[in-house]
Tab-separated table of C-alpha atoms in Angstrom:
chain	number	residue	atom	x	y	z
A	1	MET	CA	-26.445	39.711	33.306
A	2	LYS	CA	-23.884	40.630	36.125
A	3	THR	CA	-21.363	42.736	34.092
A	4	ARG	CA	-24.201	44.798	32.566
A	5	ILE	CA	-25.333	45.447	35.880
A	6	ALA	CA	-22.101	46.354	36.851
A	7	ALA	CA	-21.418	48.562	34.019
A	8	ALA	CA	-24.405	50.479	34.557
A	9	TYR	CA	-23.796	50.817	38.241
A	10	VAL	CA	-20.160	52.455	37.239
A	11	CYS	CA	-21.506	54.699	35.149
A	12	LEU	CA	-24.205	56.078	37.720
A	13	VAL	CA	-21.274	56.751	39.942
A	14	LEU	CA	-19.377	58.574	37.620
A	15	VAL	CA	-22.288	60.927	36.446
A	16	LEU	CA	-23.354	61.414	40.490
A	17	ALA	CA	-19.664	61.912	41.504
A	18	SER	CA	-19.437	64.332	38.334
A	19	CYS	CA	-21.877	66.651	39.698
A	20	SER	CA	-20.109	67.509	42.931
A	21	ALA	CA	-16.305	67.362	42.043
A	22	THR	CA	-14.084	70.456	41.832
A	23	PRO	CA	-12.433	69.933	38.265
A	24	ASP	CA	-8.844	71.047	37.334
A	25	SER	CA	-9.214	74.344	35.406
A	26	ARG	CA	-5.864	73.224	33.335
A	27	PRO	CA	-6.608	69.371	32.733
A	28	ASP	CA	-3.935	68.975	29.622
A	29	ARG	CA	-0.734	69.833	30.925
A	30	PRO	CA	1.570	67.015	29.473
A	31	GLY	CA	3.096	64.896	32.049
A	32	ALA	CA	1.306	66.081	35.143
A	33	LEU	CA	0.219	63.520	37.414
A	34	ARG	CA	-3.401	62.962	38.084
A	35	VAL	CA	-4.603	63.243	41.909
A	36	ALA	CA	-8.033	62.811	43.515
A	37	ILE	CA	-9.069	63.890	47.059
A	38	VAL	CA	-12.337	63.106	48.811
A	39	LEU	CA	-13.040	64.981	51.697
A	40	ALA	CA	-15.564	64.114	54.609
A	41	GLY	CA	-15.958	68.080	55.028
A	42	LEU	CA	-15.791	71.259	53.130
A	43	ALA	CA	-12.572	72.405	51.672
A	44	ASN	CA	-13.031	75.762	52.967
A	45	ASP	CA	-13.768	74.545	56.491
A	46	SER	CA	-10.351	76.191	58.170
A	47	GLY	CA	-10.259	72.924	59.307
A	48	PHE	CA	-8.792	69.404	58.964
A	49	HIS	CA	-10.758	69.102	55.700
A	50	GLN	CA	-9.038	72.355	54.755
A	51	ILE	CA	-5.778	70.693	55.096
A	52	GLY	CA	-6.188	68.411	52.908
A	53	ALA	CA	-7.374	70.157	50.011
A	54	ASP	CA	-4.762	73.001	50.628
A	55	GLY	CA	-2.091	70.154	50.843
A	56	VAL	CA	-2.406	69.106	47.233
A	57	ARG	CA	-3.631	72.532	45.853
A	58	LYS	CA	0.053	74.244	45.780
A	59	PHE	CA	0.910	71.656	43.327
A	60	GLN	CA	-2.050	72.169	41.587
A	61	GLN	CA	-1.298	75.331	41.145
A	62	ASP	CA	2.278	74.546	40.061
A	63	GLY	CA	1.017	72.797	37.284
A	64	GLU	CA	2.793	69.403	38.776
A	65	ILE	CA	-0.784	67.723	39.175
A	66	GLU	CA	-4.455	67.624	37.281
A	67	LEU	CA	-6.635	67.435	40.491
A	68	GLN	CA	-10.334	66.756	41.807
A	69	ILE	CA	-11.719	67.272	44.891
A	70	ARG	CA	-14.814	65.869	45.993
A	71	GLU	CA	-16.159	67.468	48.687
A	72	SER	CA	-18.737	66.464	52.131
A	73	VAL	CA	-18.709	62.852	51.718
A	74	ILE	CA	-19.684	61.962	55.368
A	75	ASN	CA	-20.470	58.265	54.959
A	76	PRO	CA	-17.679	56.411	54.060
A	77	VAL	CA	-20.223	53.719	52.571
A	78	ASP	CA	-20.637	56.667	49.898
A	79	ALA	CA	-17.290	57.455	49.516
A	80	GLU	CA	-16.157	53.463	48.653
A	81	PRO	CA	-17.754	53.744	45.207
A	82	VAL	CA	-16.116	57.279	44.688
A	83	PHE	CA	-12.849	56.015	45.500
A	84	ARG	CA	-13.437	53.187	42.931
A	85	GLN	CA	-14.490	55.543	40.315
A	86	TYR	CA	-11.553	57.653	40.781
A	87	ALA	CA	-8.729	54.258	40.562
A	88	ALA	CA	-10.892	52.823	37.181
A	89	GLU	CA	-10.398	56.053	35.687
A	90	GLY	CA	-6.658	55.886	36.153
A	91	TYR	CA	-5.628	58.562	38.484
A	92	ASP	CA	-2.299	58.533	39.953
A	93	LEU	CA	-2.960	58.704	43.339
A	94	VAL	CA	-6.668	58.735	45.413
A	95	ILE	CA	-6.554	60.333	48.578
A	96	GLY	CA	-9.273	59.882	51.367
A	97	TRP	CA	-9.249	62.511	53.885
A	98	GLY	CA	-11.254	61.511	56.574
A	99	PHE	CA	-10.498	59.833	59.672
A	100	SER	CA	-13.243	57.325	58.998
A	101	TYR	CA	-12.561	56.390	55.326
A	102	ALA	CA	-9.538	53.737	56.081
A	103	ASP	CA	-11.235	50.534	55.753
A	104	ALA	CA	-12.856	51.787	52.592
A	105	ILE	CA	-9.491	52.647	51.011
A	106	PHE	CA	-7.922	49.252	51.801
A	107	ARG	CA	-10.627	48.112	50.466
A	108	THR	CA	-10.518	49.268	47.078
A	109	ALA	CA	-6.815	49.514	47.349
A	110	LYS	CA	-6.929	45.485	47.297
A	111	GLU	CA	-9.485	45.763	43.992
A	112	PHE	CA	-7.102	48.200	41.965
A	113	PRO	CA	-3.460	46.998	43.061
A	114	ASP	CA	-1.801	48.972	40.765
A	115	ALA	CA	-3.584	52.313	41.663
A	116	HIS	CA	-2.173	54.263	44.568
A	117	PHE	CA	-4.206	55.741	47.448
A	118	LEU	CA	-3.482	57.755	50.820
A	119	THR	CA	-5.979	57.492	53.899
A	120	THR	CA	-5.772	59.300	57.270
A	121	GLY	CA	-6.200	58.037	60.490
A	122	GLY	CA	-4.925	57.927	64.313
A	123	ALA	CA	-1.757	56.575	65.580
A	124	ASP	CA	-2.179	53.270	64.426
A	125	VAL	CA	-2.727	53.488	60.641
A	126	ALA	CA	1.054	53.807	60.407
A	127	GLN	CA	1.365	50.397	61.058
A	128	LYS	CA	-0.954	49.588	57.942
A	129	ALA	CA	0.725	51.323	55.149
A	130	THR	CA	1.067	48.803	52.039
A	131	ALA	CA	2.466	48.283	48.440
A	132	ASN	CA	-0.309	50.931	47.051
A	133	VAL	CA	-1.467	52.617	50.413
A	134	ALA	CA	0.379	55.317	52.208
A	135	THR	CA	-0.959	56.375	55.606
A	136	TRP	CA	-1.064	59.735	56.785
A	137	THR	CA	-1.456	61.044	60.793
A	138	TYR	CA	-0.257	63.568	63.339
A	139	ALA	CA	1.823	63.900	66.262
A	140	ALA	CA	-1.498	64.785	68.654
A	141	GLU	CA	0.398	65.150	71.580
A	142	GLU	CA	3.064	67.373	70.413
A	143	MET	CA	0.213	69.504	68.636
A	144	GLY	CA	-1.425	69.825	71.911
A	145	PHE	CA	1.483	70.188	73.847
A	146	LEU	CA	2.434	73.534	71.941
A	147	LEU	CA	-1.186	74.913	72.049
A	148	GLY	CA	-0.878	74.244	75.506
A	149	TYR	CA	1.961	76.240	76.157
A	150	ILE	CA	0.506	79.087	74.241
A	151	ALA	CA	-2.607	78.871	75.920
A	152	GLY	CA	-0.391	79.265	79.483
A	153	GLN	CA	1.269	82.209	78.365
A	154	SER	CA	-2.022	84.067	78.685
A	155	LYS	CA	-2.055	83.453	82.443
A	156	LEU	CA	-5.588	83.109	82.484
A	157	SER	CA	-7.281	80.640	84.251
A	158	PRO	CA	-9.778	78.301	84.745
A	159	VAL	CA	-8.830	77.072	81.020
A	160	ALA	CA	-11.733	74.411	79.624
A	161	VAL	CA	-11.752	72.424	76.421
A	162	VAL	CA	-14.414	72.261	73.832
A	163	GLU	CA	-14.317	69.395	71.409
A	164	GLY	CA	-16.057	67.353	68.932
A	165	GLU	CA	-15.596	63.677	68.638
A	166	LYS	CA	-14.009	62.011	71.514
A	167	GLN	CA	-11.874	60.069	69.227
A	168	PRO	CA	-8.730	58.484	70.349
A	169	PHE	CA	-6.332	60.845	68.664
A	170	VAL	CA	-8.504	64.181	69.622
A	171	GLN	CA	-7.734	62.806	73.521
A	172	ALA	CA	-4.138	62.428	72.918
A	173	GLN	CA	-4.197	66.097	71.655
A	174	TRP	CA	-5.606	67.554	74.770
A	175	PHE	CA	-3.337	65.212	77.254
A	176	GLY	CA	-0.591	66.859	75.517
A	177	PHE	CA	-2.246	70.437	75.865
A	178	SER	CA	-2.246	69.656	79.523
A	179	GLN	CA	1.323	69.056	79.703
A	180	GLY	CA	2.147	72.397	78.239
A	181	LEU	CA	-0.283	74.237	79.672
A	182	ARG	CA	1.269	73.066	83.186
A	183	LEU	CA	4.793	74.126	81.794
A	184	ALA	CA	3.983	77.382	80.942
A	185	ASN	CA	1.671	78.418	84.139
A	186	PRO	CA	1.606	75.431	86.632
A	187	ALA	CA	-1.100	77.129	88.927
A	188	ALA	CA	-3.837	77.013	85.792
A	189	ALA	CA	-6.775	75.528	86.791
A	190	GLU	CA	-8.505	72.779	83.954
A	191	MET	CA	-12.150	72.288	83.410
A	192	PRO	CA	-12.770	68.615	82.005
A	193	PRO	CA	-13.175	68.740	78.514
A	194	ILE	CA	-16.662	69.191	76.765
A	195	TYR	CA	-17.227	66.610	73.925
A	196	THR	CA	-20.263	67.760	71.835
A	197	GLY	CA	-19.995	65.071	69.521
A	198	SER	CA	-20.125	66.549	66.349
A	199	PHE	CA	-16.912	68.272	64.620
A	200	GLU	CA	-19.359	70.083	62.197
A	201	ASP	CA	-22.154	71.403	64.879
A	202	ALA	CA	-21.369	75.074	65.762
A	203	GLU	CA	-24.421	75.501	67.854
A	204	LYS	CA	-23.657	72.447	70.075
A	205	ALA	CA	-20.219	74.521	70.385
A	206	ASN	CA	-21.468	77.745	70.740
A	207	GLN	CA	-23.859	76.298	73.992
A	208	ALA	CA	-20.798	74.099	75.355
A	209	THR	CA	-18.697	77.110	75.251
A	210	ALA	CA	-21.673	79.148	77.124
A	211	THR	CA	-21.873	76.786	79.795
A	212	ARG	CA	-18.223	76.572	80.169
A	213	ILE	CA	-17.863	80.361	80.930
A	214	ARG	CA	-21.064	80.665	82.681
A	215	GLU	CA	-19.222	78.006	85.304
A	216	GLY	CA	-16.134	80.185	85.208
A	217	ALA	CA	-13.662	79.689	82.304
A	218	ARG	CA	-11.620	82.368	81.346
A	219	LEU	CA	-9.948	80.642	78.172
A	220	ILE	CA	-11.323	78.106	75.624
A	221	ALA	CA	-9.490	75.695	74.107
A	222	ALA	CA	-10.897	74.137	70.801
A	223	ASN	CA	-9.722	72.961	67.215
A	224	ALA	CA	-9.893	74.911	64.039
A	225	GLU	CA	-13.197	72.684	62.702
A	226	GLY	CA	-16.504	73.021	61.605
A	227	TYR	CA	-17.766	73.999	65.003
A	228	ALA	CA	-15.191	76.478	65.527
A	229	PRO	CA	-17.344	79.821	64.701
A	230	GLY	CA	-20.030	78.431	67.735
A	231	VAL	CA	-16.771	78.774	69.931
A	232	ALA	CA	-15.700	82.196	68.725
A	233	SER	CA	-19.039	83.634	68.914
A	234	ALA	CA	-19.902	82.626	72.502
A	235	ALA	CA	-16.013	83.682	73.560
A	236	LYS	CA	-16.504	86.989	71.919
A	237	THR	CA	-19.899	87.621	73.558
A	238	ALA	CA	-18.403	86.883	76.558
A	239	GLY	CA	-15.063	88.955	76.260
A	240	VAL	CA	-13.384	85.443	76.938
A	241	ALA	CA	-10.035	84.346	74.965
A	242	THR	CA	-9.535	81.468	72.828
A	243	VAL	CA	-6.896	79.374	71.292
A	244	GLY	CA	-6.529	76.702	68.900
A	245	LEU	CA	-8.823	78.537	66.332
A	246	ALA	CA	-8.137	80.024	62.786
A	247	SER	CA	-8.083	83.524	61.743
A	248	THR	CA	-10.118	82.557	58.591
A	249	THR	CA	-12.872	80.851	60.949
A	250	SER	CA	-14.590	84.110	61.651
A	251	GLU	CA	-14.201	87.911	62.720
A	252	ALA	CA	-15.363	86.847	66.286
A	253	ALA	CA	-12.175	84.524	66.270
A	254	ARG	CA	-9.997	87.106	64.717
A	255	GLU	CA	-10.664	89.386	68.033
A	256	VAL	CA	-10.957	86.835	70.716
A	257	ASN	CA	-7.789	84.035	69.696
A	258	ILE	CA	-4.361	83.893	70.615
A	259	GLY	CA	-2.940	81.858	68.706
A	260	ARG	CA	-3.141	77.815	67.267
A	261	VAL	CA	-1.128	75.205	65.897
A	262	ARG	CA	-1.797	74.320	61.976
A	263	VAL	CA	-1.028	71.177	59.775
A	264	ASP	CA	0.760	72.049	56.831
A	265	LEU	CA	0.669	68.803	54.446
A	266	VAL	CA	2.753	70.518	51.620
A	267	PRO	CA	6.436	69.412	53.121
A	268	LEU	CA	4.908	65.632	53.072
A	269	MET	CA	3.044	65.964	50.024
A	270	ARG	CA	5.767	66.747	48.600
A	271	GLY	CA	7.621	63.558	49.551
A	272	VAL	CA	4.428	61.286	48.106
A	273	LEU	CA	4.552	62.884	44.490
A	274	ASP	CA	8.278	62.289	44.201
A	275	ARG	CA	8.184	58.753	45.286
A	276	LEU	CA	5.345	58.412	42.678
A	277	LYS	CA	6.978	59.685	40.271
A	278	SER	CA	9.814	57.633	40.902
A	279	LYS	CA	7.616	54.885	41.108
A	280	SER	CA	8.961	53.800	44.703
A	281	PHE	CA	5.782	54.356	46.500
A	282	ALA	CA	5.499	51.320	49.069
A	283	GLY	CA	5.326	51.555	52.652
A	284	GLN	CA	4.942	55.328	53.190
A	285	ALA	CA	3.706	55.827	56.711
A	286	LEU	CA	3.730	59.869	56.738
A	287	LYS	CA	3.325	61.828	60.091
A	288	SER	CA	2.792	66.058	60.648
A	289	THR	CA	5.406	66.522	63.239
A	290	LEU	CA	7.104	69.726	64.693
A	291	ALA	CA	10.532	68.401	63.476
A	292	ASN	CA	9.484	67.796	59.742
A	293	ARG	CA	7.767	71.080	60.193
A	294	SER	CA	4.377	69.907	59.127
A	295	LEU	CA	2.908	71.213	62.357
A	296	VAL	CA	3.595	74.797	62.593
A	297	PRO	CA	2.478	77.200	65.416
A	298	SER	CA	0.259	80.031	63.643
A	299	ASP	CA	-1.657	83.282	64.304
A	300	ILE	CA	0.020	84.210	66.912
A	301	ASN	CA	-2.560	87.465	68.393
A	302	LYS	CA	-2.487	90.003	70.865
A	303	VAL	CA	-5.847	90.248	71.624
A	304	ALA	CA	-7.564	92.794	74.575
A	305	THR	CA	-9.471	89.265	76.169
A	306	ALA	CA	-6.009	88.110	76.934
A	307	PRO	CA	-4.186	91.114	78.270
A	308	ASP	CA	-1.453	89.176	79.887
A	309	VAL	CA	0.075	87.646	76.760
A	310	PRO	CA	3.798	88.257	76.527
A	311	GLY	CA	4.801	90.814	73.492
A	312	ASP	CA	7.972	88.072	72.623
A	313	LEU	CA	5.129	85.114	72.453
A	314	ASP	CA	6.309	84.558	68.722
A	315	SER	CA	10.066	83.902	70.189
A	316	ARG	CA	9.486	81.883	72.947
A	317	VAL	CA	6.893	79.401	70.912
A	318	ASP	CA	10.029	79.658	68.218
A	319	ASP	CA	12.168	78.738	71.038
A	320	LEU	CA	9.679	75.694	72.736
A	321	VAL	CA	9.464	74.288	68.996
A	322	SER	CA	13.047	74.165	68.195
A	323	ARG	CA	13.461	72.240	71.642
A	324	LEU	CA	10.710	69.778	70.820
A	325	ALA	CA	12.101	69.089	67.721
A	326	ALA	CA	15.592	68.416	68.873
A	327	GLY	CA	14.396	66.101	71.504
A	328	LYS	CA	15.424	68.075	74.063
A	329	LEU	CA	12.164	68.430	75.701
A	330	ALA	CA	9.921	65.012	75.303
A	331	VAL	CA	5.908	64.980	75.317
A	332	GLU	CA	4.573	62.280	78.241
A	333	PRO	CA	2.355	59.873	75.235
A	334	TRP	CA	-1.423	59.415	75.634
A	335	THR	CA	-2.436	55.756	76.388
A	336	PRO	CA	-6.224	54.493	76.307
A	337	GLY	CA	-7.408	55.004	79.861
A	338	ARG	CA	-5.782	58.195	80.727
């Protein structure tokens, strides 16, 4: 009886998952690795979830992998049976691209020791890589430092941060931001960050941005997440500049955003796929950094809301990246309680 119930449950999961998965358009390539990625948001959100999707789409386009993308599985409880489904179907790599997925991935990996997985997390996830689970995180302080430097070059002040959830990796990023801002503009004033509690709620971000602007902010720092259109809209309405948004966020973002630092997952994913092919997958702890070119300055732009941005900002940013990557300039690490 238990066997029949379990079989029926798996069938139901397979049916439900197939309804919202994005299939590979060319499924019969001999020798191609089969990869599935589960996202906690949308694959075109111009933010974190698109980073994951774009990081594997490149290899689909090149014919190296067959790809399934499952979007908007917000709750890890809902994601876990999807991970099991892909593992049971024999996918070569199952990726859980959501910071709340780690526990579900590790539980699934124990049930399927012959399958391979990748999970995301904060700095501590690097210590948890196993024989069949690779981990990914990013150098949050480095990303923030470079973004803060870009913000400081504008000479705008006060500077306000509008963010989603108050997670440790997010706090680490904004700690690095303060350091980069001081390097570029020691006179800049910073307002305390506003955390709306959601990486996706654009309306809350819009309200928080408008609040800080009323309080005097002349530059809003944020991230390229689901909430970003709300930040851009409020900034454009008030004629205030931003940093951290993607140019694809909205027309408003293109008009007010000075620049950002994006994650390019492709260089790291190249190594993951190579190790899968060579059967040397075990123990991978991946980290996007400036040195491995998985953190990249992007969308550097001259905007009307930031008239004092130097014309050679691109080259200044490139020089800073070189110094950071070479270890000639150190970023102070964030610790809890700071």
